[in-house]
Amino acid sequence: MSDFAETPPSRWGFSLTSFRAKFVLVVGGAVLVDLLVAGGIALWNVNRLSTNAMDEVGRGLEKANIEYLQNYIATTVERTDLLLDRYHSEVSGLAGSMQTFIDNPALSDKLGQQLQTDGVTTPLAYNEAGNWWQNQPGEASAVTVWGYLLDENKQPTPDAMKTVRESAAFNLVGPSFLSAGPPKLQMYYIGPRANPILRSTPYNDQGSVFDKVYPGHNETNWWDFYFPGLYETWETWLAKPSERPVDSPITMLSPYLDGITGKIIVSFFQPLTTPDRKNLNGIVGVDLTLDQLADIVKSVKIAETGFAFLSMSNGNVLAVTEDGEKTLGVKINNESGFDRRLAHSSQAAIAGLAMPSSPETVLTTLTLKENGEDVPYVVLLKQLNAENLYTGKVPVTREVMSLGFMVPEREIYASLIAAKDGISAETRQVVTWQVGTVILSLLVVLGAVFAISGRITAGLRALADAAQRLQNKDYSVRVAIPARDEVAAVGVAFNRMAEEISYHTENLENLVAERTKALETANGEINALNAKLKSENLRLGAELDVARHIQMMVLPKRDELDEIKGIDVSGYMEPADEVGGDYFDVLHDQGRMKVGIGDVTGHGLESGVLMLMVQSVARALQEQGDEDPREFLEVLNRAVFKNIQRTKTDKHLSLAFLDYEDRKITLSGQHEEVLVLRDNDEVERIDTVDLGFPIGLESDIGPFVDTHEFPFDSGDVIVLHTDGVTEAESPAGELFGFDRLCESAKRHRRKDADAIKDGIIADLMAHIGTQKIHDDITLVVMKHR
């Protein structure tokens, strides 16, 4: 037998051949070598790395600080440009709204009369002291007609009053744009050179204020008194847009002291044009205070005393903090307008600072005199987007404002100096602690290895014995746990595993039965829910099928259309959903024929029901013999309006009717453009915007309904459609459009109505391709035989 087998158990504590002795020798020796080698390498690396770290940190912090400042100024420039773009958008939005009314003078005039009738606009009153006319407080905007727009009886000229009336729509759109978006001081409309009335919101006694602040203004035309040469510049731009310094219709005014508020403000103007786009027709504008621009600048925080400033290209500082103003050595001079130019700085370095000439960020350093000492500063400058600028005289110039950052060098590089000092101190401390840790770790490890080796080996023997018993299916075995070390943790885990094996062995069958029963119950509930859901889907599908079937049933049938003498009619309707919101019908009797086409807002069941209402009411009125197209549309609107109120829906529709009799068409109602192809190949597009009003939106649309008559003779073709045709998209997102509709109709016009309709639909479907159809498609073709 071996020596180990002959060794008495009493000597197993720490004999040279015992596992414990071998464990202490191997582990202790390994730890000793590891500590000595690792400690020596660590000390060498700490010294080497500390030197490299100081160099790398120095370069990194310097680069990081500069990159931080460059990114910070770029972000702040974007924020400032975004704020100015939002003001541009507000002006452009107001200009677009007012231009729409200018482009539709009849509608604008009717709206102005209606607003006056409804009390939305108030009468003008004459101010004898000022020799001008102005409306009363309480209206959404103040409107003033100046003395040079009065006749010999001190009455506003007819042209001036026409401008007042046609600009009344400003009361509807001006306050909305004022309250929306970023804060604004006021928004206004100024009439054309011939009638420069002033309309501004919110209301203020502008006539009295202007008399007080701007003496003599009431004897000279507005544009010549306040903005000499600017109106003529806009006229030049209208004829030659390429002469604008910046490709934008908006002009910015240099900062100035506002006579009404007493604040330094900036204004943005956008001209309006006549409907033919050949002449100017006034402007819209917005005023904002420099405080609103300064908020972004004042929010910039750089180190302890760094600051930002916003400057024009001539160095005139528009916005800066109070401390920044002192550092720059500038102050405001209001005697010649708003003047806070860097060139007037008490600091020579600032007075010679040039604004950037390119979009790239400019980084420079300069030295300022502060409390008798030279203080180096880091300066960054970056341009904003360009503006058209009017400075009070022509020409209008290209203005590029700049944002500047200034911060003392000592603050930028303070972290670098502190980092180097900190690295040196930490290096010394790490070396000291490393040496002490190596020595202490060596003593502790050797003592701990010797102390716990016996307990570890005993625990291992107990675990081995218990594992052998567990392998022999003795699930009652447990390991005694006298200690709380890792071996004890293994013993705890072993005991838990033995308990779980015993428990699962005894209860496995019960657990399987319980889980099986629970799964059967859940499966039954799922099946019941699936059956209920399937039934509900079938019911809803059936209801929608019925609604669609009813809707298609009321469309004109082929045999009805064939009965019409002299006119070949063909129609097509394809809903986007199960139930559509488009309407078309052909009603005829005794030589008269009425064709209707409409489009309910949206599509689906509610839109389809409203379509059926319109069809029923139109059929009843036709049977009643109501031949007046205007009265026909008014009565139909009242009936539909009352039904919409009863059903509490928010739907309405565009609707137009064509009445044919004796080779003549009478068109009434507001819908899409009507396309007429003459037998001589001429093409006519008839706009219906002034012939009606959306059905179901108001109870009385009489004032808005009108008719348009045109001949319809042999060989002529009329094409009616809903916006589902012209707004159908290709897979690339391109709309079919009215021009493609015209080209398609011209290609097929020599065919009969059915063939023309089929040809257009084929062209439309080829354009749509695989794209989803988003709206109902309706097309009606009429051809005079």
Coordinates of C-alpha atoms in Angstrom, one line a residue, residues 224-486:
D224 CA -42.9 107.7 -48.7
F225 CA -43.0 109.0 -45.1
Y226 CA -41.9 105.8 -43.2
F227 CA -40.1 103.6 -45.8
P228 CA -38.9 105.8 -48.7
G229 CA -37.9 103.7 -51.7
L230 CA -38.9 100.3 -50.2
Y231 CA -42.2 100.0 -52.1
E232 CA -40.4 100.7 -55.4
T233 CA -37.8 98.1 -54.5
W234 CA -40.5 95.5 -54.0
E235 CA -42.1 96.5 -57.4
T236 CA -38.7 95.9 -59.0
W237 CA -38.4 92.5 -57.3
L238 CA -41.9 91.5 -58.5
A239 CA -40.8 92.1 -62.1
K240 CA -37.3 90.7 -61.6
P241 CA -37.1 88.3 -58.6
S242 CA -33.4 87.6 -59.3
E243 CA -32.6 91.1 -58.1
R244 CA -33.5 90.2 -54.5
P245 CA -30.3 90.1 -52.4
V246 CA -31.7 87.0 -50.6
D247 CA -34.1 84.6 -52.3
S248 CA -36.9 85.3 -50.0
P249 CA -40.0 87.5 -50.2
I250 CA -39.5 88.7 -46.6
T251 CA -37.7 91.9 -45.8
M252 CA -36.3 92.7 -42.3
L253 CA -36.1 96.2 -40.9
S254 CA -33.1 97.4 -38.9
P255 CA -33.9 97.5 -35.1
Y256 CA -35.7 100.7 -34.2
L257 CA -37.5 102.4 -31.3
D258 CA -41.3 101.7 -31.7
G259 CA -43.4 104.8 -31.3
I260 CA -46.4 102.9 -29.8
T261 CA -44.7 100.6 -27.3
G262 CA -41.5 102.5 -26.6
K263 CA -39.5 99.2 -27.1
I264 CA -36.7 98.3 -29.5
I265 CA -38.2 96.1 -32.1
V266 CA -37.5 94.2 -35.3
S267 CA -40.1 94.0 -38.1
F268 CA -40.5 91.5 -40.9
F269 CA -42.6 92.5 -44.1
Q270 CA -43.9 90.3 -46.9
P271 CA -45.5 92.0 -49.9
L272 CA -48.9 91.0 -51.4
T273 CA -49.8 91.1 -55.1
T274 CA -52.7 91.7 -57.3
P275 CA -54.4 88.5 -58.7
D276 CA -52.5 88.8 -62.0
R277 CA -49.2 89.0 -60.0
K278 CA -48.2 92.1 -62.0
N279 CA -48.5 94.8 -59.2
L280 CA -48.2 95.0 -55.5
N281 CA -51.4 95.1 -53.4
G282 CA -50.1 96.0 -49.9
I283 CA -48.1 94.0 -47.3
V284 CA -48.4 92.1 -44.1
G285 CA -46.0 92.3 -41.3
V286 CA -45.0 91.3 -37.7
D287 CA -43.2 93.1 -34.9
L288 CA -41.2 91.4 -32.2
T289 CA -39.1 92.9 -29.4
L290 CA -35.4 92.3 -29.1
D291 CA -36.2 90.8 -25.7
Q292 CA -37.6 87.7 -27.6
L293 CA -34.3 87.3 -29.5
A294 CA -32.2 88.0 -26.5
D295 CA -33.8 85.1 -24.5
I296 CA -31.7 82.6 -26.6
V297 CA -28.5 84.6 -26.2
K298 CA -29.0 85.1 -22.5
S299 CA -29.6 81.3 -22.0
V300 CA -26.1 80.5 -23.1
K301 CA -23.8 79.5 -20.2
I302 CA -20.1 79.0 -20.8
A303 CA -17.8 78.3 -17.8
E304 CA -18.2 80.9 -15.1
T305 CA -18.2 84.3 -16.9
G306 CA -18.4 83.3 -20.6
F307 CA -21.3 84.8 -22.6
A308 CA -22.9 85.0 -26.0
F309 CA -23.9 88.0 -28.2
L310 CA -25.9 88.5 -31.4
S311 CA -24.5 91.1 -33.9
M312 CA -25.4 92.4 -37.3
S313 CA -22.8 92.4 -40.0
N314 CA -21.8 96.0 -39.2
G315 CA -21.0 95.0 -35.6
N316 CA -24.2 96.4 -34.1
V317 CA -24.9 94.1 -31.1
L318 CA -28.6 93.2 -31.0
A319 CA -28.6 91.0 -27.9
V320 CA -26.2 90.4 -25.0
T321 CA -26.3 90.0 -21.2
E322 CA -25.5 93.0 -19.0
D323 CA -22.2 91.5 -17.9
G324 CA -21.4 90.7 -21.5
E325 CA -22.1 94.3 -22.5
K326 CA -19.6 95.5 -19.9
T327 CA -17.0 93.0 -21.1
L328 CA -17.5 94.1 -24.7
G329 CA -17.2 97.7 -23.6
V330 CA -20.3 98.9 -25.6
K331 CA -23.6 100.6 -24.7
I332 CA -26.8 101.6 -26.5
N333 CA -27.0 105.0 -28.3
N334 CA -30.7 105.7 -29.1
E335 CA -30.2 109.1 -30.5
S336 CA -29.5 107.8 -34.0
G337 CA -31.7 104.8 -33.7
F338 CA -30.6 101.6 -32.0
D339 CA -26.8 101.7 -32.1
R340 CA -24.5 99.4 -30.0
R341 CA -21.7 98.8 -32.5
L342 CA -18.5 97.0 -31.5
A343 CA -16.5 99.7 -33.4
H344 CA -17.5 102.1 -30.6
S345 CA -16.1 99.7 -27.8
S346 CA -13.8 101.0 -25.1
Q347 CA -11.7 97.9 -25.7
A348 CA -9.4 98.3 -28.7
A349 CA -9.4 94.6 -29.4
I350 CA -13.2 94.5 -29.5
A351 CA -13.4 97.6 -31.7
G352 CA -11.2 95.8 -34.3
L353 CA -13.1 92.6 -34.2
A354 CA -14.4 91.7 -37.7
M355 CA -17.6 89.7 -38.3
P356 CA -17.2 86.4 -40.2
S357 CA -17.4 86.4 -44.0
S358 CA -18.2 82.7 -44.5
P359 CA -20.5 80.1 -42.9
E360 CA -17.6 78.4 -41.2
T361 CA -17.1 79.0 -37.4
V362 CA -14.3 81.5 -36.8
L363 CA -12.1 80.9 -33.7
T364 CA -9.7 83.6 -32.5
T365 CA -8.2 84.9 -29.4
L366 CA -7.8 88.5 -28.1
T367 CA -6.6 90.2 -25.0
L368 CA -8.8 92.7 -23.0
K369 CA -7.8 95.1 -20.3
E370 CA -9.6 94.3 -17.1
N371 CA -8.7 95.9 -13.7
G372 CA -5.3 96.9 -15.0
E373 CA -4.3 93.4 -16.3
D374 CA -4.3 91.7 -19.6
V375 CA -6.9 88.9 -19.8
P376 CA -6.8 86.5 -22.8
Y377 CA -10.2 85.6 -24.3
V378 CA -11.3 82.9 -26.7
V379 CA -13.8 84.2 -29.3
L380 CA -16.0 82.1 -31.6
L381 CA -18.1 83.7 -34.3
K382 CA -20.7 82.0 -36.6
Q383 CA -23.1 83.4 -39.2
L384 CA -26.9 83.0 -39.2
N385 CA -29.0 82.6 -42.3
A386 CA -29.1 85.7 -44.6
E387 CA -32.0 88.3 -44.6
N388 CA -33.1 91.1 -46.9
L389 CA -32.5 94.2 -44.8
Y390 CA -34.0 97.7 -45.1
T391 CA -32.0 100.3 -43.1
G392 CA -34.3 103.2 -43.8
K393 CA -32.9 103.9 -47.2
V394 CA -32.5 102.0 -50.4
P395 CA -31.1 99.8 -51.7
V396 CA -32.2 96.8 -49.7
T397 CA -29.1 94.9 -48.8
R398 CA -28.1 91.3 -47.9
E399 CA -27.7 91.0 -44.1
V400 CA -26.0 88.1 -42.4
M401 CA -26.1 88.3 -38.6
S402 CA -23.6 86.5 -36.5
L403 CA -23.6 84.8 -33.1
G404 CA -20.5 85.2 -30.9
F405 CA -19.2 83.4 -27.9
M406 CA -16.6 84.9 -25.5
V407 CA -14.9 83.2 -22.6
P408 CA -11.7 83.8 -20.7
E409 CA -8.9 81.3 -21.5
R410 CA -8.2 80.7 -17.8
E411 CA -11.8 79.4 -17.4
I412 CA -11.6 77.2 -20.6
Y413 CA -8.3 75.6 -19.5
A414 CA -9.0 75.5 -15.8
S415 CA -10.0 71.9 -16.0
L416 CA -6.8 71.0 -17.9
I417 CA -4.6 72.5 -15.2
A418 CA -6.6 70.9 -12.4
A419 CA -6.6 67.5 -14.3
K420 CA -2.7 67.5 -14.5
D421 CA -2.3 68.4 -10.8
G422 CA -4.9 65.8 -9.9
I423 CA -3.1 63.1 -12.0
S424 CA 0.2 63.8 -10.3
A425 CA -1.3 63.6 -6.8
E426 CA -3.2 60.5 -7.6
T427 CA -0.1 58.8 -9.0
R428 CA 1.8 59.4 -5.8
Q429 CA -1.0 58.1 -3.7
V430 CA -1.6 55.1 -5.9
V431 CA 2.1 54.1 -5.7
T432 CA 2.1 54.4 -1.8
W433 CA -1.2 52.4 -1.6
Q434 CA 0.1 49.8 -4.1
V435 CA 3.2 49.0 -2.0
G436 CA 1.3 48.8 1.2
T437 CA -1.5 46.7 -0.4
V438 CA 1.0 44.1 -1.7
I439 CA 2.6 43.6 1.7
L440 CA -0.7 43.5 3.5
S441 CA -2.3 41.2 0.9
L442 CA 0.6 38.8 1.2
L443 CA 0.3 38.4 5.0
V444 CA -3.5 38.2 4.9
V445 CA -3.6 35.6 2.1
L446 CA -1.1 33.3 3.7
G447 CA -2.8 33.5 7.1
A448 CA -6.3 33.0 5.5
V449 CA -5.1 30.1 3.4
F450 CA -3.7 28.3 6.4
A451 CA -6.7 29.0 8.5
I452 CA -9.5 27.9 6.1
S453 CA -7.7 25.0 4.3
G454 CA -8.8 22.5 6.9
R455 CA -12.4 23.6 6.9
I456 CA -12.4 23.7 3.0
T457 CA -11.1 20.1 2.7
A458 CA -13.6 18.8 5.3
G459 CA -16.5 20.4 3.5
L460 CA -15.4 19.0 0.2
R461 CA -15.2 15.5 1.7
A462 CA -18.7 15.9 3.1
L463 CA -20.1 17.1 -0.2
A464 CA -18.4 14.2 -2.1
D465 CA -20.0 11.6 0.3
A466 CA -23.5 13.3 0.0
A467 CA -23.3 13.4 -3.7
Q468 CA -22.5 9.6 -3.8
R469 CA -25.6 9.0 -1.6
L470 CA -27.8 11.2 -3.8
Q471 CA -26.5 9.3 -6.9
N472 CA -27.7 6.1 -5.2
K473 CA -31.3 7.7 -4.9
D474 CA -31.1 8.5 -1.2
Y475 CA -33.1 11.8 -1.5
S476 CA -33.1 12.2 2.3
V477 CA -29.4 13.0 2.4
R478 CA -28.4 16.5 3.7
V479 CA -25.0 18.1 4.3
A480 CA -24.1 19.7 7.7
I481 CA -23.3 23.4 7.3
P482 CA -21.1 24.5 10.2
A483 CA -19.5 27.6 8.4
R484 CA -20.6 30.5 6.1
D485 CA -18.0 30.4 3.4
E486 CA -18.2 29.5 -0.3

